[in-house]
Amino acid sequence: MATQAVKKNKPRISKAHLLSHAYIWLLILFILFPIYVVIESSFNPTGILTSGSFFPTQFSWANYKLLFTDPAVPFPRWILNSVLLATGNSIIAVFIGGASAFAFSRMKFRGRKVGLQALLLVQVFPSFLALAAIYVMMERVYTVFPAIGLGSLGGLLLIYLGGSMGVNIWLLRGYIDTIPLELDEAARIDGASTPQVYWLIFFPLAAPVLAVTALLAFIGTFNEFILASLFLTDVHQRTVAVGLNSFVGAQFGQNWGPFAAGSLLASIPLVILFLSLQRFIIGGLTQGATKG
Amino acid sequence: MGAVDALLLAMLLSAVHKHSNVLAAVIALVGILANGVYFSKRTMPFKFLFPGLVLLILFVVIPVGYTVEMSVFNFQTGNVISKPEAFTQLLNNGLTPDSANTSYDMVLGSDAGTFTALLTNPATHISYIATNQAVKELTPGTFKINANGDAVGISGFTPYTPDQEANLDSVITSAKFPMPDGNFIQPQDTSTAALLTQTIHFDAKSGILTNSLNGKKYKDNGNGNFANISNPADKLYPGWKAFNKFENYSHLLTDSNVRGPFIGVFIWTFFFAATTVILMFGFGLLLAIALDQKLRFKRFYRSIVILPYAIPSFMSILIWKGMFNTQFGAVNGLFHTHIDFFDSPWLARMMVLIVNLWLGLPYFYLISTGALQAIPADLEEAAEMDGASGTQILRRIKLPLLLQILSPLLISSFAFNFNNFNLIYLLTGGGPTDVLHNKSAGATDILITYTYKTAFNGSSQNYGLASAISMLIFLIVASLSLWSLRRSRVLDLVN
C-alpha cells in the first residue's frame, strides 16, 4: 500500500519527502538528545555538563567504578533485587496465570461467567490505588511473618503477583481462546487427562504469548516505583528504581555522573531484550495498552 | 501438597502464637480450601484456578475491600487506635503532678509475691506501703528506716536487687498506686515516685469527660474524638478510628482546606491526561505517516524512534529531571539560559508534558502504524478514483477510521496517564508547591500523587481521606475502561 501511494503521488514526492525528512529528523534529535547526554555524562568525571560544549572533553571510567566499589551505593545489589523480583514475578505469573486462563477458556464450571465478569472488573483496578490498604495490611503481616511483610522483597513479590494476575489471566485467556478446540478434542479422544492436555498441548502452543506476558511482566516490575518505594526502606533491599532515585535525589550535582552510568548499565539489558523481541511485543500491544 | 500443608501449618501456629487471629483465620481458610480442591476428584477446574484466585483475592480483592472500609472511617494520625485504647490513654494523659510537686523516696520489692513499694514523703516523713491495688499509711515503729528516715523494710517485704529491677522495667513503668483520695502515686524511676492528680474525670452516665483543671467539658463527637462541648474544633488526642459514613467524601467538597487543593488537582489531572494523549497521538500519527512512505534509512529511523520505549521509564524520567536542572542541566546548557523549570507552575507543567511526549511517542507511533496498515488499500483507491486528493483522503477517510480503530487504546492511554504516578512523582514530586501559603498540593500533582501524599507524606497521615480519593479515581478509571471495553465489544465475547 505504501509503495502504491508513493507511485501515484509522484509529482509531489520531493516536497513531501523533504517535509517528512525534516519532521523525522526533528523528532530523532529530540529522542536522541537525553540519550546522548546520559552517555556523555556517564564518562565525564566532573559529572557536570559544562554549558557551551556538548562534545566530550574528558573520558574516564570513574563513575562506573564508584557504582561497584562505594559501600553506600550497593548498585549491584539493587540490580540483583530488581532482577530477582522481575524474574520471579514474570515466571510465577505465567505459570499461575496460564493455568487460570486455561480453566476460564476451556472448562465448564458453575460461576464461570460471573467469574469472568468479576475478573474484567478486577483487572481494571490498578493495585496501587489500594496502596494505603496494602500498606496497613502488610504492616500487620510484618509483625507475624517478617519474611513476607512490609520491607521484604517476598511480600512485594506477592503483591505484584496478585496485582498483575487479573490482567495476565485476561490477556492469556484471549489468546487461548484462539487455539482451535479440535486440538484438545483430539487429545482427549486419545485418552489424555485434563492436566495432560494442559501441559502437553497448551503450554507448548501458547509459548509465544506466554513469553510476551512474561516479558511484559518483567518490564512492568522493573519499572515499578510506587509500591517499591513505599515498601523497601532498607538500602540493601531496594530495587534499582528506588535506589537510583534516592541516590540521585540526595546530591543531584555530585551524583549525576554515577547515576548516568548506573542508568546506562541497568538499561542496556532491557534495551537489548526489547529490540530483539520487538516483533512479539509490538504484536501484543494492540491487545492491551501496557505503557504510554 | 504435603509441603504446602506443612508450610501453612507452621504459619498458622506462628500466627496463633502471636495472637493474630485474622491472619490465622485467613491461613486456615486457604489451607482447608487447598486441601479440598486438590484432594477431591470433582474439582478439576478449580485445581487450575486456585493459585490465581487466592492471589487475586488476597492481594487485590481484600485490599480493595479494605480501601472501601477505610474510606468511611476517620482513620488518620491521631485516630489510629481503638476506642477503649484511646480512652485509657486519655485518662492516663489526665494524670498530672499535683501543684506542690510532691515526690516520694521509694524502695521496690515483693511482699508475698506481690509487686510492692515502700514510699516515704521526705518533707513530712510519712511512710506508705503501696501496691497497684491500694496505698496504706504505715504506723511509725512498725518498719525499718534508714539514716534519712525513709522506710526501707517491713516484715514480709523483700527488696529487689538491681538485676531484678532491670527485668521488671515494664512493670515499674506501668505501675500506678491509687491513693484513698483518688490521686495516684507513680514511680518515676526505681527509687523515686511522684504524686499525680487525675485531672480528667469521666462521668459514665452522661458520657462527658471533664478537665478539673480548667473546667472544660468534652463529649464524644461521633467522629473519633472527644471534643469540647462549647468549641467542637477543640479535640482531645489521641482519638480513635471511628466510622464516619461519607464524611471523608463530603470533606472533598465542603472542607475548604481539602476542597481547594483537591479541585485544582482534579482539573489538572484531566487536563494533563487529555493533553498528553492528544500531543502523543498527534506527533505519533504524523511520524507514522511520514515513515509510512518509501524512505531511505527507514529501518534505521524506526529503531531509533522506538528506543525510548525500551529504556526503563523511571530512568528516562530521572534523566530528564537532570537535564532540566537549572545550574548544570543540558536544556539550559543548550540555550545558554538559567531557567528554573521546577519553580514556575506553568514551566513545570510544560516540562511534564514534554517529558511524557518523549516517553509515549514510540508507543503512539507503533499503534498508529499498525492502524494505518489495517486500513484496507481499496478504500484509498476508491477515493482516488473519485478524484480525492491526498489530504482529502487523509482527513476524510483515514483519520476517522484511525480514530475508530484506536479509540480503545486512546482511552486506555488516557486512563494510564490519569494515574501516571512515576512521571509526576519522579520528575517534579508534584511541585512546585506553594509552601508559603501552606498549600498541600503542588502545581503538577495529579490525583494519584496527591493521594500518596495524603496517605504517606509529611507529619500527618490521613488514610481515610486517601482511601476516599482512591475510590474516586477508581470510579473514573473503571467507568472509562468499561466504556472502552464496551466499544471494542469485549463484553460481548464474555457473554
mmCIF file of N, CA and C in Angstrom, chain B residues 332-412:
data_model
loop_
_atom_site.group_PDB
_atom_site.id
_atom_site.type_symbol
_atom_site.label_atom_id
_atom_site.label_comp_id
_atom_site.label_asym_id
_atom_site.label_seq_id
_atom_site.Cartn_x
_atom_site.Cartn_y
_atom_site.Cartn_z
ATOM 1 N N ASN B 332 19.163 23.864 29.791
ATOM 2 C CA ASN B 332 19.650 25.224 29.998
ATOM 3 C C ASN B 332 20.990 25.422 29.324
ATOM 4 N N GLY B 333 21.809 24.370 29.309
ATOM 5 C CA GLY B 333 23.112 24.447 28.663
ATOM 6 C C GLY B 333 22.979 24.692 27.179
ATOM 7 N N LEU B 334 22.000 24.025 26.575
ATOM 8 C CA LEU B 334 21.793 24.126 25.129
ATOM 9 C C LEU B 334 21.435 25.546 24.724
ATOM 10 N N PHE B 335 20.569 26.169 25.531
ATOM 11 C CA PHE B 335 20.096 27.506 25.168
ATOM 12 C C PHE B 335 20.837 28.604 25.915
ATOM 13 N N HIS B 336 21.872 28.245 26.667
ATOM 14 C CA HIS B 336 22.646 29.212 27.446
ATOM 15 C C HIS B 336 21.753 30.024 28.364
ATOM 16 N N THR B 337 20.841 29.367 29.033
ATOM 17 C CA THR B 337 19.919 30.066 29.938
ATOM 18 C C THR B 337 20.065 29.496 31.343
ATOM 19 N N HIS B 338 19.401 30.118 32.280
ATOM 20 C CA HIS B 338 19.358 29.601 33.647
ATOM 21 C C HIS B 338 17.921 29.593 34.155
ATOM 22 N N ILE B 339 17.063 28.919 33.407
ATOM 23 C CA ILE B 339 15.651 28.912 33.782
ATOM 24 C C ILE B 339 15.416 27.854 34.837
ATOM 25 N N ASP B 340 14.685 28.212 35.885
ATOM 26 C CA ASP B 340 14.340 27.217 36.904
ATOM 27 C C ASP B 340 12.979 26.609 36.565
ATOM 28 N N PHE B 341 13.035 25.511 35.817
ATOM 29 C CA PHE B 341 11.800 24.883 35.340
ATOM 30 C C PHE B 341 10.943 24.336 36.485
ATOM 31 N N PHE B 342 11.603 24.011 37.600
ATOM 32 C CA PHE B 342 10.867 23.345 38.681
ATOM 33 C C PHE B 342 10.188 24.341 39.607
ATOM 34 N N ASP B 343 10.413 25.637 39.350
ATOM 35 C CA ASP B 343 9.904 26.606 40.297
ATOM 36 C C ASP B 343 8.651 27.312 39.809
ATOM 37 N N SER B 344 8.438 27.307 38.493
ATOM 38 C CA SER B 344 7.275 28.008 37.979
ATOM 39 C C SER B 344 6.189 26.992 37.628
ATOM 40 N N PRO B 345 4.955 27.193 38.116
ATOM 41 C CA PRO B 345 3.904 26.202 37.860
ATOM 42 C C PRO B 345 3.741 25.873 36.383
ATOM 43 N N TRP B 346 3.730 26.921 35.521
ATOM 44 C CA TRP B 346 3.437 26.624 34.116
ATOM 45 C C TRP B 346 4.619 26.007 33.400
ATOM 46 N N LEU B 347 5.830 26.444 33.749
ATOM 47 C CA LEU B 347 7.003 25.803 33.148
ATOM 48 C C LEU B 347 7.092 24.347 33.577
ATOM 49 N N ALA B 348 6.784 24.077 34.858
ATOM 50 C CA ALA B 348 6.833 22.703 35.351
ATOM 51 C C ALA B 348 5.818 21.846 34.618
ATOM 52 N N ARG B 349 4.622 22.403 34.402
ATOM 53 C CA ARG B 349 3.582 21.642 33.692
ATOM 54 C C ARG B 349 3.994 21.371 32.254
ATOM 55 N N MET B 350 4.600 22.386 31.638
ATOM 56 C CA MET B 350 5.047 22.213 30.265
ATOM 57 C C MET B 350 6.121 21.130 30.196
ATOM 58 N N MET B 351 7.010 21.161 31.180
ATOM 59 C CA MET B 351 8.085 20.184 31.234
ATOM 60 C C MET B 351 7.516 18.767 31.365
ATOM 61 N N VAL B 352 6.513 18.612 32.226
ATOM 62 C CA VAL B 352 5.876 17.309 32.405
ATOM 63 C C VAL B 352 5.329 16.804 31.070
ATOM 64 N N LEU B 353 4.693 17.718 30.314
ATOM 65 C CA LEU B 353 4.108 17.315 29.028
ATOM 66 C C LEU B 353 5.198 16.931 28.029
ATOM 67 N N ILE B 354 6.292 17.686 28.003
ATOM 68 C CA ILE B 354 7.372 17.390 27.055
ATOM 69 C C ILE B 354 7.992 16.028 27.364
ATOM 70 N N VAL B 355 8.281 15.810 28.636
ATOM 71 C CA VAL B 355 8.907 14.540 29.009
ATOM 72 C C VAL B 355 7.971 13.372 28.689
ATOM 73 N N ASN B 356 6.681 13.564 28.971
ATOM 74 C CA ASN B 356 5.744 12.481 28.691
ATOM 75 C C ASN B 356 5.609 12.230 27.186
ATOM 76 N N LEU B 357 5.753 13.312 26.401
ATOM 77 C CA LEU B 357 5.723 13.130 24.941
ATOM 78 C C LEU B 357 6.891 12.241 24.510
ATOM 79 N N TRP B 358 8.048 12.507 25.074
ATOM 80 C CA TRP B 358 9.240 11.707 24.750
ATOM 81 C C TRP B 358 8.995 10.245 25.098
ATOM 82 N N LEU B 359 8.369 10.025 26.286
ATOM 83 C CA LEU B 359 8.153 8.650 26.739
ATOM 84 C C LEU B 359 7.107 7.928 25.898
ATOM 85 N N GLY B 360 6.071 8.649 25.486
ATOM 86 C CA GLY B 360 4.928 7.992 24.871
ATOM 87 C C GLY B 360 4.964 7.963 23.347
ATOM 88 N N LEU B 361 5.840 8.774 22.765
ATOM 89 C CA LEU B 361 5.884 8.870 21.308
ATOM 90 C C LEU B 361 6.040 7.501 20.621
ATOM 91 N N PRO B 362 6.970 6.646 21.058
ATOM 92 C CA PRO B 362 7.147 5.365 20.365
ATOM 93 C C PRO B 362 5.883 4.518 20.373
ATOM 94 N N TYR B 363 5.216 4.493 21.528
ATOM 95 C CA TYR B 363 4.002 3.687 21.619
ATOM 96 C C TYR B 363 2.959 4.182 20.627
ATOM 97 N N PHE B 364 2.796 5.508 20.564
ATOM 98 C CA PHE B 364 1.779 6.041 19.659
ATOM 99 C C PHE B 364 2.186 5.899 18.203
ATOM 100 N N TYR B 365 3.498 5.966 17.957
ATOM 101 C CA TYR B 365 3.970 5.703 16.603
ATOM 102 C C TYR B 365 3.627 4.260 16.221
ATOM 103 N N LEU B 366 3.890 3.337 17.121
ATOM 104 C CA LEU B 366 3.665 1.920 16.816
ATOM 105 C C LEU B 366 2.187 1.619 16.584
ATOM 106 N N ILE B 367 1.322 2.113 17.476
ATOM 107 C CA ILE B 367 -0.090 1.782 17.277
ATOM 108 C C ILE B 367 -0.660 2.502 16.061
ATOM 109 N N SER B 368 -0.156 3.714 15.765
ATOM 110 C CA SER B 368 -0.654 4.408 14.571
ATOM 111 C C SER B 368 -0.230 3.670 13.310
ATOM 112 N N THR B 369 1.028 3.199 13.303
ATOM 113 C CA THR B 369 1.479 2.432 12.143
ATOM 114 C C THR B 369 0.613 1.200 11.955
ATOM 115 N N GLY B 370 0.377 0.494 13.060
ATOM 116 C CA GLY B 370 -0.457 -0.708 12.989
ATOM 117 C C GLY B 370 -1.825 -0.389 12.430
ATOM 118 N N ALA B 371 -2.416 0.709 12.903
ATOM 119 C CA ALA B 371 -3.762 1.058 12.461
ATOM 120 C C ALA B 371 -3.764 1.501 11.006
ATOM 121 N N LEU B 372 -2.724 2.255 10.601
ATOM 122 C CA LEU B 372 -2.640 2.707 9.201
ATOM 123 C C LEU B 372 -2.610 1.506 8.265
ATOM 124 N N GLN B 373 -1.841 0.486 8.685
ATOM 125 C CA GLN B 373 -1.716 -0.676 7.824
ATOM 126 C C GLN B 373 -2.973 -1.540 7.832
ATOM 127 N N ALA B 374 -3.812 -1.332 8.880
ATOM 128 C CA ALA B 374 -5.031 -2.133 8.957
ATOM 129 C C ALA B 374 -6.131 -1.558 8.065
ATOM 130 N N ILE B 375 -5.936 -0.316 7.591
ATOM 131 C CA ILE B 375 -6.969 0.277 6.726
ATOM 132 C C ILE B 375 -6.847 -0.340 5.330
ATOM 133 N N PRO B 376 -7.922 -0.916 4.842
ATOM 134 C CA PRO B 376 -7.846 -1.603 3.554
ATOM 135 C C PRO B 376 -7.398 -0.650 2.437
ATOM 136 N N ALA B 377 -6.530 -1.146 1.556
ATOM 137 C CA ALA B 377 -5.976 -0.302 0.500
ATOM 138 C C ALA B 377 -7.041 0.082 -0.522
ATOM 139 N N ASP B 378 -8.055 -0.788 -0.707
ATOM 140 C CA ASP B 378 -9.037 -0.475 -1.757
ATOM 141 C C ASP B 378 -9.862 0.763 -1.420
ATOM 142 N N LEU B 379 -9.992 1.059 -0.106
ATOM 143 C CA LEU B 379 -10.709 2.272 0.277
ATOM 144 C C LEU B 379 -10.017 3.493 -0.315
ATOM 145 N N GLU B 380 -8.705 3.493 -0.202
ATOM 146 C CA GLU B 380 -7.926 4.608 -0.689
ATOM 147 C C GLU B 380 -8.021 4.702 -2.210
ATOM 148 N N GLU B 381 -7.933 3.530 -2.840
ATOM 149 C CA GLU B 381 -8.007 3.507 -4.302
ATOM 150 C C GLU B 381 -9.344 4.041 -4.785
ATOM 151 N N ALA B 382 -10.420 3.584 -4.099
ATOM 152 C CA ALA B 382 -11.754 4.025 -4.497
ATOM 153 C C ALA B 382 -11.863 5.541 -4.393
ATOM 154 N N ALA B 383 -11.320 6.080 -3.316
ATOM 155 C CA ALA B 383 -11.379 7.528 -3.112
ATOM 156 C C ALA B 383 -10.594 8.254 -4.193
ATOM 157 N N GLU B 384 -9.462 7.669 -4.559
ATOM 158 C CA GLU B 384 -8.643 8.306 -5.585
ATOM 159 C C GLU B 384 -9.358 8.328 -6.925
ATOM 160 N N MET B 385 -10.052 7.228 -7.218
ATOM 161 C CA MET B 385 -10.819 7.147 -8.468
ATOM 162 C C MET B 385 -11.865 8.238 -8.505
ATOM 163 N N ASP B 386 -12.455 8.520 -7.309
ATOM 164 C CA ASP B 386 -13.469 9.560 -7.263
ATOM 165 C C ASP B 386 -12.847 10.947 -7.285
ATOM 166 N N GLY B 387 -11.525 11.011 -7.381
ATOM 167 C CA GLY B 387 -10.855 12.287 -7.545
ATOM 168 C C GLY B 387 -10.467 12.977 -6.249
ATOM 169 N N ALA B 388 -10.362 12.211 -5.156
ATOM 170 C CA ALA B 388 -9.985 12.839 -3.889
ATOM 171 C C ALA B 388 -8.491 13.085 -3.874
ATOM 172 N N SER B 389 -8.093 14.198 -3.252
ATOM 173 C CA SER B 389 -6.658 14.493 -3.158
ATOM 174 C C SER B 389 -6.064 13.761 -1.953
ATOM 175 N N GLY B 390 -4.737 13.798 -1.856
ATOM 176 C CA GLY B 390 -4.059 13.105 -0.765
ATOM 177 C C GLY B 390 -4.522 13.587 0.599
ATOM 178 N N THR B 391 -4.599 14.924 0.780
ATOM 179 C CA THR B 391 -5.028 15.431 2.079
ATOM 180 C C THR B 391 -6.479 15.083 2.357
ATOM 181 N N GLN B 392 -7.277 15.103 1.286
ATOM 182 C CA GLN B 392 -8.693 14.742 1.485
ATOM 183 C C GLN B 392 -8.825 13.304 1.968
ATOM 184 N N ILE B 393 -8.049 12.425 1.331
ATOM 185 C CA ILE B 393 -8.101 11.025 1.743
ATOM 186 C C ILE B 393 -7.721 10.896 3.203
ATOM 187 N N LEU B 394 -6.676 11.634 3.572
ATOM 188 C CA LEU B 394 -6.208 11.553 4.945
ATOM 189 C C LEU B 394 -7.261 12.054 5.922
ATOM 190 N N ARG B 395 -7.820 13.228 5.594
ATOM 191 C CA ARG B 395 -8.723 13.850 6.565
ATOM 192 C C ARG B 395 -10.089 13.187 6.602
ATOM 193 N N ARG B 396 -10.605 12.815 5.396
ATOM 194 C CA ARG B 396 -11.989 12.351 5.360
ATOM 195 C C ARG B 396 -12.103 10.842 5.540
ATOM 196 N N ILE B 397 -11.047 10.116 5.164
ATOM 197 C CA ILE B 397 -11.181 8.665 5.191
ATOM 198 C C ILE B 397 -10.292 8.015 6.240
ATOM 199 N N LYS B 398 -8.997 8.338 6.163
ATOM 200 C CA LYS B 398 -8.083 7.651 7.068
ATOM 201 C C LYS B 398 -8.279 8.071 8.523
ATOM 202 N N LEU B 399 -8.375 9.375 8.753
ATOM 203 C CA LEU B 399 -8.426 9.850 10.132
ATOM 204 C C LEU B 399 -9.641 9.323 10.895
ATOM 205 N N PRO B 400 -10.859 9.413 10.302
ATOM 206 C CA PRO B 400 -11.997 8.858 11.037
ATOM 207 C C PRO B 400 -11.841 7.361 11.323
ATOM 208 N N LEU B 401 -11.323 6.632 10.310
ATOM 209 C CA LEU B 401 -11.135 5.202 10.513
ATOM 210 C C LEU B 401 -10.110 4.927 11.607
ATOM 211 N N LEU B 402 -9.009 5.678 11.558
ATOM 212 C CA LEU B 402 -7.960 5.525 12.564
ATOM 213 C C LEU B 402 -8.515 5.747 13.962
ATOM 214 N N LEU B 403 -9.287 6.833 14.093
ATOM 215 C CA LEU B 403 -9.835 7.154 15.406
ATOM 216 C C LEU B 403 -10.714 6.022 15.897
ATOM 217 N N GLN B 404 -11.462 5.438 14.958
ATOM 218 C CA GLN B 404 -12.343 4.351 15.360
ATOM 219 C C GLN B 404 -11.531 3.146 15.823
ATOM 220 N N ILE B 405 -10.497 2.806 15.037
ATOM 221 C CA ILE B 405 -9.683 1.647 15.393
ATOM 222 C C ILE B 405 -8.956 1.884 16.708
ATOM 223 N N LEU B 406 -8.456 3.108 16.874
ATOM 224 C CA LEU B 406 -7.569 3.356 18.006
ATOM 225 C C LEU B 406 -8.279 3.830 19.271
ATOM 226 N N SER B 407 -9.584 4.138 19.161
ATOM 227 C CA SER B 407 -10.195 4.773 20.334
ATOM 228 C C SER B 407 -10.076 3.942 21.612
ATOM 229 N N PRO B 408 -10.186 2.611 21.586
ATOM 230 C CA PRO B 408 -9.994 1.895 22.849
ATOM 231 C C PRO B 408 -8.589 2.104 23.412
ATOM 232 N N LEU B 409 -7.591 2.143 22.528
ATOM 233 C CA LEU B 409 -6.219 2.338 23.005
ATOM 234 C C LEU B 409 -6.005 3.758 23.501
ATOM 235 N N LEU B 410 -6.659 4.727 22.825
ATOM 236 C CA LEU B 410 -6.540 6.107 23.289
ATOM 237 C C LEU B 410 -7.163 6.253 24.666
ATOM 238 N N ILE B 411 -8.288 5.587 24.856
ATOM 239 C CA ILE B 411 -8.950 5.691 26.156
ATOM 240 C C ILE B 411 -8.102 5.025 27.234
ATOM 241 N N SER B 412 -7.535 3.858 26.913
ATOM 242 C CA SER B 412 -6.751 3.214 27.965
ATOM 243 C C SER B 412 -5.470 3.989 28.222
#
